[in-house]
Coordinates of C-alpha atoms in Angstrom, one line a residue:
L1 CA 76.8 -92.8 70.5
V2 CA 75.7 -90.4 67.6
L3 CA 77.4 -89.6 64.9
N4 CA 77.1 -86.2 62.5
V5 CA 78.2 -87.0 58.4
F6 CA 78.9 -83.7 56.3
T7 CA 78.8 -84.3 52.4
P8 CA 79.0 -82.2 49.2
A9 CA 76.6 -83.8 47.5
L10 CA 74.7 -87.7 47.9
S11 CA 75.5 -88.7 44.7
G12 CA 77.5 -86.6 41.2
G13 CA 79.7 -89.8 39.8
R14 CA 82.5 -90.5 41.8
K15 CA 82.6 -91.6 45.4
R16 CA 84.4 -89.1 48.0
P17 CA 87.1 -89.9 50.2
V18 CA 86.1 -89.9 53.8
M19 CA 87.2 -88.2 56.7
V20 CA 86.6 -90.0 60.3
W21 CA 87.2 -87.0 63.2
L22 CA 87.6 -88.5 66.7
H23 CA 87.5 -85.6 69.6
G24 CA 90.0 -84.7 71.9
G25 CA 89.9 -84.3 75.9
G26 CA 92.1 -87.3 76.5
F27 CA 89.7 -90.1 76.9
S28 CA 87.3 -88.7 79.5
S29 CA 85.7 -85.7 78.1
G30 CA 85.2 -83.7 74.8
S31 CA 82.6 -83.7 72.2
G32 CA 82.3 -84.3 68.5
S33 CA 79.8 -82.0 67.8
G34 CA 81.1 -78.5 69.2
R35 CA 80.8 -75.4 66.9
I36 CA 84.8 -75.4 65.9
L37 CA 84.4 -79.2 64.7
D38 CA 81.3 -78.6 62.5
G39 CA 82.6 -80.3 58.8
T40 CA 80.4 -77.9 57.0
S41 CA 83.7 -76.4 55.4
L42 CA 86.3 -78.9 55.3
A43 CA 83.4 -81.1 53.2
Q44 CA 82.9 -78.5 51.0
T45 CA 86.7 -77.0 50.5
H46 CA 88.2 -80.5 49.8
D47 CA 85.3 -82.4 48.4
V48 CA 85.3 -84.6 51.2
V49 CA 82.6 -86.6 53.0
V50 CA 83.5 -85.9 57.2
V51 CA 82.3 -87.7 60.0
T52 CA 82.0 -86.8 63.5
L53 CA 81.2 -88.6 66.6
N54 CA 80.9 -89.3 70.0
H55 CA 81.4 -92.4 72.6
R56 CA 81.8 -93.3 76.0
L57 CA 84.2 -91.4 77.8
N58 CA 85.5 -91.2 81.4
V59 CA 84.3 -94.0 83.9
F60 CA 81.4 -95.5 81.7
G61 CA 84.3 -96.1 78.9
Y62 CA 87.1 -97.4 80.6
T63 CA 86.5 -98.9 83.5
W64 CA 88.2 -102.4 84.5
L65 CA 85.7 -104.8 85.7
G66 CA 86.3 -108.3 84.3
D67 CA 88.2 -109.5 87.4
A68 CA 85.0 -108.0 89.9
I69 CA 82.2 -109.5 87.5
G70 CA 83.3 -112.0 85.0
S71 CA 83.3 -112.7 81.7
D72 CA 80.4 -110.6 80.9
F73 CA 82.2 -107.2 81.7
A74 CA 86.1 -109.1 79.7
L75 CA 85.8 -105.5 77.4
S76 CA 84.5 -102.9 80.0
S77 CA 87.9 -100.8 79.9
S78 CA 87.6 -100.8 75.8
V79 CA 84.1 -99.7 75.2
G80 CA 84.1 -96.7 74.3
L81 CA 87.0 -97.6 72.0
L82 CA 84.6 -100.2 70.8
D83 CA 82.1 -97.6 70.0
I84 CA 84.5 -95.9 67.8
V85 CA 84.6 -99.3 65.8
A86 CA 81.0 -99.4 65.7
A87 CA 80.5 -96.2 64.3
L88 CA 83.3 -97.1 61.5
Q89 CA 81.4 -100.5 61.0
W90 CA 78.5 -97.7 60.3
V91 CA 80.5 -95.8 58.0
R92 CA 81.7 -98.8 56.1
D93 CA 78.2 -100.2 55.8
N94 CA 76.1 -96.3 55.0
I95 CA 78.7 -94.1 54.1
G96 CA 78.0 -94.8 50.3
R97 CA 74.8 -93.4 50.8
F98 CA 76.2 -89.9 51.8
G99 CA 78.5 -89.8 48.5
G100 CA 81.5 -91.3 50.6
D101 CA 84.0 -94.2 49.1
P102 CA 84.1 -96.7 51.9
G103 CA 87.0 -97.8 50.5
L104 CA 89.1 -94.8 51.2
V105 CA 88.6 -93.8 54.7
T106 CA 90.9 -91.8 56.8
I107 CA 90.8 -91.8 60.5
F108 CA 92.2 -88.4 62.3
G109 CA 92.3 -87.0 65.4
Q110 CA 93.7 -84.5 67.7
S111 CA 95.0 -84.8 71.3
G112 CA 92.5 -87.4 72.8
G113 CA 91.4 -88.4 69.3
G114 CA 95.2 -88.8 67.9
R115 CA 95.6 -90.9 71.3
K116 CA 92.3 -93.0 69.8
V117 CA 93.6 -93.1 66.3
A118 CA 97.0 -94.7 67.3
T119 CA 95.3 -97.2 70.0
L120 CA 92.8 -98.3 66.9
M121 CA 95.8 -98.9 64.8
A122 CA 96.5 -101.5 67.0
M123 CA 92.9 -103.5 67.5
P124 CA 92.0 -106.8 65.6
S125 CA 87.9 -105.2 65.7
A126 CA 89.0 -102.4 63.6
K127 CA 91.4 -103.6 61.1
G128 CA 90.3 -103.1 57.2
L129 CA 87.7 -100.1 58.9
F130 CA 89.9 -97.1 57.6
H131 CA 92.8 -96.9 55.1
R132 CA 94.7 -93.7 56.0
A133 CA 95.2 -92.4 59.6
I134 CA 96.4 -88.8 61.2
I135 CA 97.7 -88.3 64.8
E136 CA 97.9 -84.4 65.7
S137 CA 99.3 -84.0 68.9
G138 CA 98.0 -87.3 70.6
A139 CA 101.1 -89.8 69.9
V140 CA 100.8 -92.7 72.7
L141 CA 103.1 -95.8 72.9
R142 CA 101.5 -97.4 76.1
L143 CA 98.6 -98.0 77.9
T144 CA 97.1 -98.8 81.0
T145 CA 98.1 -102.3 82.6
H146 CA 95.9 -105.1 83.9
E147 CA 97.8 -103.8 87.5
D148 CA 97.0 -100.3 87.3
A149 CA 93.4 -101.1 86.1
V150 CA 92.6 -102.9 89.2
K151 CA 94.0 -100.5 91.2
Q152 CA 92.3 -97.5 89.5
T153 CA 88.4 -99.8 89.9
D154 CA 89.3 -100.4 93.9
L155 CA 90.1 -97.0 94.1
L156 CA 86.6 -96.1 92.6
L157 CA 84.9 -98.5 94.6
A158 CA 86.4 -96.9 98.2
E159 CA 85.3 -93.5 96.8
L160 CA 81.8 -95.1 96.6
G161 CA 82.1 -97.1 100.2
L162 CA 81.5 -100.3 98.0
K163 CA 83.0 -103.8 98.3
A164 CA 84.5 -106.3 95.8
G165 CA 81.4 -108.1 95.9
Q166 CA 78.9 -105.1 95.4
V167 CA 80.8 -103.8 92.2
R168 CA 77.2 -104.3 90.0
E169 CA 75.8 -101.5 92.5
L170 CA 77.9 -99.6 90.2
Q171 CA 75.2 -99.6 87.8
S172 CA 72.6 -97.6 89.8
V173 CA 75.3 -94.9 91.3
P174 CA 74.0 -91.5 89.9
M175 CA 75.8 -90.4 87.0
E176 CA 77.0 -87.6 89.2
R177 CA 78.2 -88.9 91.7
L178 CA 80.1 -91.5 90.2
L179 CA 81.9 -89.0 87.7
S180 CA 83.0 -86.9 91.2
A181 CA 84.0 -90.8 92.8
A182 CA 86.1 -91.4 89.4
G183 CA 87.6 -88.2 89.6
A184 CA 88.6 -88.5 93.3
A185 CA 90.0 -92.0 92.9
Q186 CA 92.2 -90.7 89.5
R187 CA 93.8 -88.0 92.1
K188 CA 94.7 -90.7 94.3
F189 CA 96.5 -92.8 91.6
A190 CA 100.2 -91.9 90.1
L191 CA 100.0 -92.3 86.2
R192 CA 103.1 -94.2 85.3
E193 CA 103.3 -93.2 81.7
P194 CA 105.0 -89.7 80.9
G195 CA 101.7 -88.1 79.6
M196 CA 99.8 -90.4 80.2
T197 CA 96.0 -89.3 80.9
A198 CA 93.4 -90.1 83.3
N199 CA 90.7 -92.9 81.7
T200 CA 93.4 -94.5 79.9
P201 CA 92.3 -97.9 78.6
M202 CA 93.9 -100.8 79.7
V203 CA 95.5 -103.8 77.3
D204 CA 93.1 -106.4 78.0
G205 CA 94.6 -109.1 75.3
K206 CA 91.5 -109.1 73.9
A207 CA 90.3 -106.1 72.3
I208 CA 93.8 -104.3 72.6
P209 CA 96.5 -107.4 72.3
G210 CA 99.1 -105.2 73.5
H211 CA 100.8 -101.7 73.8
P212 CA 99.7 -100.5 70.5
W213 CA 103.3 -98.8 69.3
D214 CA 105.5 -101.0 71.9
P215 CA 108.1 -102.2 72.1
K216 CA 107.3 -101.6 68.1
G217 CA 105.0 -100.8 65.7
P218 CA 101.7 -103.0 65.4
A219 CA 101.7 -105.4 62.5
L220 CA 98.3 -104.8 62.1
S221 CA 98.3 -101.7 60.4
V222 CA 102.0 -101.9 59.0
D223 CA 99.5 -100.6 55.7
I224 CA 98.4 -98.0 56.7
P225 CA 99.8 -94.7 55.6
L226 CA 100.0 -92.3 58.6
L227 CA 100.6 -88.4 59.3
I228 CA 102.0 -87.7 62.6
G229 CA 103.0 -84.4 64.1
Y230 CA 102.6 -81.9 67.4
A231 CA 102.3 -77.8 67.9
R232 CA 105.6 -76.3 68.4
T233 CA 104.9 -74.6 71.5
E234 CA 101.7 -76.9 73.2
E235 CA 102.8 -76.2 76.3
T236 CA 101.5 -72.5 76.2
L237 CA 97.7 -73.6 76.0
Y238 CA 98.6 -75.4 79.7
D239 CA 101.1 -73.2 81.1
R240 CA 99.6 -69.6 80.0
P241 CA 102.3 -66.8 79.9
T242 CA 101.2 -63.7 82.6
P243 CA 104.0 -61.4 83.8
E244 CA 105.4 -63.8 86.3
T245 CA 105.9 -66.4 84.4
L246 CA 107.4 -64.7 81.5
A247 CA 110.1 -63.4 84.0
L248 CA 111.1 -66.9 84.9
D249 CA 114.9 -66.7 85.9
E250 CA 117.6 -69.4 85.4
A251 CA 117.2 -70.8 88.6
G252 CA 113.5 -71.4 88.2
L253 CA 114.1 -72.7 84.6
R254 CA 116.4 -75.9 86.2
Q255 CA 113.7 -76.2 89.0
R256 CA 111.0 -76.8 86.5
V257 CA 112.8 -78.8 84.1
S258 CA 113.8 -81.0 86.9
K259 CA 110.7 -81.8 88.4
R260 CA 109.4 -82.5 84.8
L261 CA 112.3 -84.9 84.0
G262 CA 113.5 -86.2 87.0
G263 CA 117.4 -85.3 87.9
D264 CA 120.0 -82.9 86.8
P265 CA 118.5 -81.0 84.2
T266 CA 122.2 -79.6 83.0
R267 CA 122.2 -81.7 79.9
V268 CA 118.9 -81.1 78.5
V269 CA 119.0 -77.3 79.2
D270 CA 122.0 -76.8 77.6
A271 CA 120.9 -78.6 74.6
F272 CA 117.8 -76.6 74.2
R273 CA 120.1 -73.0 74.8
K274 CA 122.4 -74.1 72.0
V275 CA 120.0 -74.9 69.2
H276 CA 117.8 -71.7 70.5
P277 CA 121.0 -69.1 72.0
Q278 CA 118.3 -66.2 72.0
A279 CA 115.5 -68.0 73.8
T280 CA 114.5 -66.5 77.6
P281 CA 114.4 -68.9 80.4
W282 CA 110.5 -69.0 79.9
D283 CA 110.9 -69.7 76.0
L284 CA 113.4 -72.9 76.9
W285 CA 110.9 -73.9 79.1
I286 CA 108.0 -74.4 77.2
L287 CA 110.1 -76.0 74.1
I288 CA 111.3 -78.3 76.6
A289 CA 107.8 -79.2 78.3
T290 CA 106.4 -79.1 74.8
N291 CA 108.7 -81.9 73.6
H292 CA 108.6 -84.2 76.7
P293 CA 106.5 -86.3 75.8
R294 CA 104.3 -84.7 73.0
G295 CA 107.1 -84.0 70.7
T296 CA 109.4 -87.1 71.6
Y297 CA 106.4 -89.4 71.4
S298 CA 105.3 -88.2 68.1
R299 CA 108.8 -88.7 66.4
E300 CA 109.5 -92.0 68.3
L301 CA 106.2 -93.2 67.1
A302 CA 106.6 -92.1 63.7
K303 CA 110.2 -93.8 63.9
R304 CA 108.7 -97.0 65.1
K305 CA 106.1 -96.5 62.1
A306 CA 109.1 -96.1 59.5
D307 CA 111.1 -98.8 60.8
Q308 CA 108.1 -101.0 59.9
R309 CA 109.1 -100.5 55.9
G310 CA 105.5 -100.5 55.0
A311 CA 103.3 -97.9 54.5
S312 CA 104.5 -94.4 54.3
A313 CA 105.1 -92.3 57.7
F314 CA 105.0 -88.1 57.4
A315 CA 105.8 -86.0 60.3
Y316 CA 104.9 -82.4 60.7
R317 CA 105.9 -79.9 63.4
Y318 CA 102.9 -76.6 63.4
D319 CA 104.4 -73.6 64.0
W320 CA 101.7 -71.1 63.0
E321 CA 101.3 -68.6 65.7
T322 CA 98.5 -67.0 67.7
P323 CA 97.6 -63.2 68.2
E324 CA 96.4 -64.4 71.7
G325 CA 98.7 -63.4 74.6
G326 CA 100.5 -60.8 72.7
G327 CA 102.0 -63.0 71.0
H328 CA 103.4 -65.2 74.0
M329 CA 100.8 -67.9 73.3
R330 CA 102.7 -69.1 70.0
S331 CA 101.7 -72.1 68.6
P332 CA 99.5 -73.7 71.9
H333 CA 97.6 -77.1 72.0
T334 CA 94.8 -77.1 69.6
I335 CA 95.8 -74.7 67.5
E336 CA 95.9 -76.4 64.1
I337 CA 92.3 -77.3 64.8
Q338 CA 90.6 -74.6 63.2
F339 CA 92.5 -74.5 60.3
V340 CA 91.9 -78.3 60.0
F341 CA 88.5 -77.7 59.5
N342 CA 88.5 -74.5 57.7
N343 CA 86.0 -73.2 60.6
I344 CA 89.0 -70.0 60.8
K345 CA 86.3 -66.9 60.9
I346 CA 84.3 -68.6 64.1
A347 CA 87.6 -69.2 65.5
G348 CA 87.7 -66.3 67.9
P349 CA 90.9 -64.4 69.7
L350 CA 92.8 -68.0 69.2
I351 CA 93.2 -67.1 65.6
L352 CA 91.6 -63.7 64.6
K353 CA 93.2 -60.6 65.9
M354 CA 90.7 -58.8 68.1
P355 CA 90.2 -55.0 67.7

């Protein structure tokens, strides 16, 4: 529960815009203190105050215990996000001393950080703490339901050999054992939403009143301008090109797409081939897997924001291609972060062509 502040100067006349970064890693892992997230260059290049932060994650940040223990834990499934709210309150109250303007705060994040931004836009406790939002490769429409959160907690208790009446004993379980049990429980639970990740917060009716972007955009943030998008071939970070995968044939393509989408893949494959007639089966697979759900959710969230007819919605697609992997990696998930923070010189082979 720490934050880092990067500023060009503590004074100097005007107050600078503030950019608060929420790190990726789903809701389960990651850090706002990594070398590539050093905000020095971004702050100096664009004359802004940059804040990065850490907060509770995984089983510590998003485990629902309200049914088992009671009102003291009524917000237990959202405390990781409430940590972010506390950080934004700190920014509101203190960033002026670092040359920042508390009335011009942008929250931005990539992957899981984008999911956090999307969710904060629907949280009453976050209203007024930020004024612009950027979602990079992290569109999310729906969160975990109460029913599913209860099932996940039951699986966690079972992994630890605890019964419903022993929930408070979770507080004395060693951290490593708790994390191991949480991972084992998640592997036994099938996530319902396409692209949903483990430890996704629950709609609790309090901290998170409803699904943030379903069936429509949240009224709470109707006046917040939004920039949202994704990288063109995000899936290459997860399904990396190898001689075997690059040799994917038509039958293999259809099998993969059918498994990804369910049912007959013909219409989808034909639609993508019509737009990309020179693409190999591997190329088509990466484009399809990137679009479902990351691309489609980004476009749908942007549409729902635009439908509010409030603040502007801007959509982007990041097409810059990495030299890593002999050119076959193209534009993988996370590719833009090094450019956003202007930390290209330390980015390594993902950005720089190595000798």
